[in-house]
Amino acid sequence: MARKSAGSVVRLAQDLVRLPSRGGIDGYGPVLDRVESWLRERNLPHRRLYGADAGPVGLLVEIEGGRPGPWWTLDACLDTAPFGDEDAWSFPPTAGDVVDGWLRGRGAADSKLAASVFCHIAEDVQRDAARLAGGLSVLLDVDEHTGQFGGARAFLEDARARRPSGVMIGYPGFDDVVVGGRGLWRAVLTVYAPSGHSGSSKSVVSAVSRAARLVQLLNMVELPGVDEGFPLPAKLSVTSINGGSGWSVTPDRVDLNIDVRLTPAFDGPAAAGLVRDVAARLDAELPPPRPTEVAEVACWPPFRLAPEQEPAAAMFRAADALEIRLTAKTAGPSNIGNLLAGHGVPATAGFGTPYEGLHGTDERAQLAQLPLVHALYHRTVLDLLNDLPPA
């Protein structure tokens, strides 16, 4: 990447970091406006994507090649995590400056620098579009850090959008690329019991006590471990307990949030069956006035790309050509790749620049490796669009 191009990538990223776009907190208009202005100046075809409430949830750039072929997508989010305790930061969360080779501010790492890189790759691809096969989409989504993934959902549901054969998500981290991840199954469990006065002479098993026993039973279950085909075990966590108020009333209901991380050996139906069995065991042990309810909230499948599966294979070919040591990783946390897997779309997550303070204080992204990050994605895209000369 030429020095002039690198400077342009950093300048756009700086502009984006200086515009607060915290998921579910800030309006997304300013950050989307800035990217649209950049795209218009370069005559790149783009349009906004809208969610169910008619609010904007992303920008989509689509560049069609001159020959038939599959489409591929680069994806980076323009919204960010919250700032947290701003007094704990050593610089403003929207600094957007470069100090000692680091771009500083919320979103520098996740993922406004990647968004700028992908915009510049789109500009390069459009310049050479006539000789390319298939097409390139660049999805710049918001509503990602809310956990709703509104931009990705709108993209998948948009009848006008070209269906991608694969997606590369621009998360940061220079040492590896995520080619798989555990899925998730989430539910709210509602535990019931008779309400009453805590000072009453009549003794009752409260909803709090029943919920505490349910947590014990859930923590006792055995889940499948690691197998040859998937390197991470299934996992179950109780992440929230809500119920009761004051001091003198024993509550008649308590809600628990349950998060189960899935593997190919332990999928969504298996998780649902296990949790319902545990709830039934609780009700048999401590009979309630109403059965414990299990309300499923979300279910995403696990995924893992094979070594030869695109677009991961093209990324590793590019890494070999550029002499970048790149490792395939299966992630514990879930990401948009799981959402895409549920729609039959293979995806990678990362490769990007080294970073510090992701979702925490003093977020920053190192720029020394930016040319290699840009070069790897650019070469990967050209490979997928059949524009690389034979080896």
PDB file of C-alpha atoms in Angstrom, residues 25 39 55 78 124 126 143 198 228 339 352 372:
ATOM      1  CA  ILE A  25     -26.621   5.182  22.736  1.00  0.00           C
ATOM      2  CA  LEU A  39     -18.173   7.241  -1.203  1.00  0.00           C
ATOM      3  CA  GLY A  55     -33.992   3.400  11.271  1.00  0.00           C
ATOM      4  CA  LEU A  78     -19.300   1.488  12.281  1.00  0.00           C
ATOM      5  CA  ASP A 124      -9.507  -0.060  -6.067  1.00  0.00           C
ATOM      6  CA  GLN A 126     -14.195  -0.425  -8.935  1.00  0.00           C
ATOM      7  CA  ASP A 143     -26.545  -1.924  15.473  1.00  0.00           C
ATOM      8  CA  SER A 198     -41.322 -12.677  54.962  1.00  0.00           C
ATOM      9  CA  GLU A 228     -11.435 -34.146  17.008  1.00  0.00           C
ATOM     10  CA  LEU A 339     -25.458 -15.514  12.264  1.00  0.00           C
ATOM     11  CA  GLY A 352      -6.641  -6.899  11.409  1.00  0.00           C
ATOM     12  CA  LEU A 372       0.051  -5.647   5.384  1.00  0.00           C
TER      13      LEU A 372
END
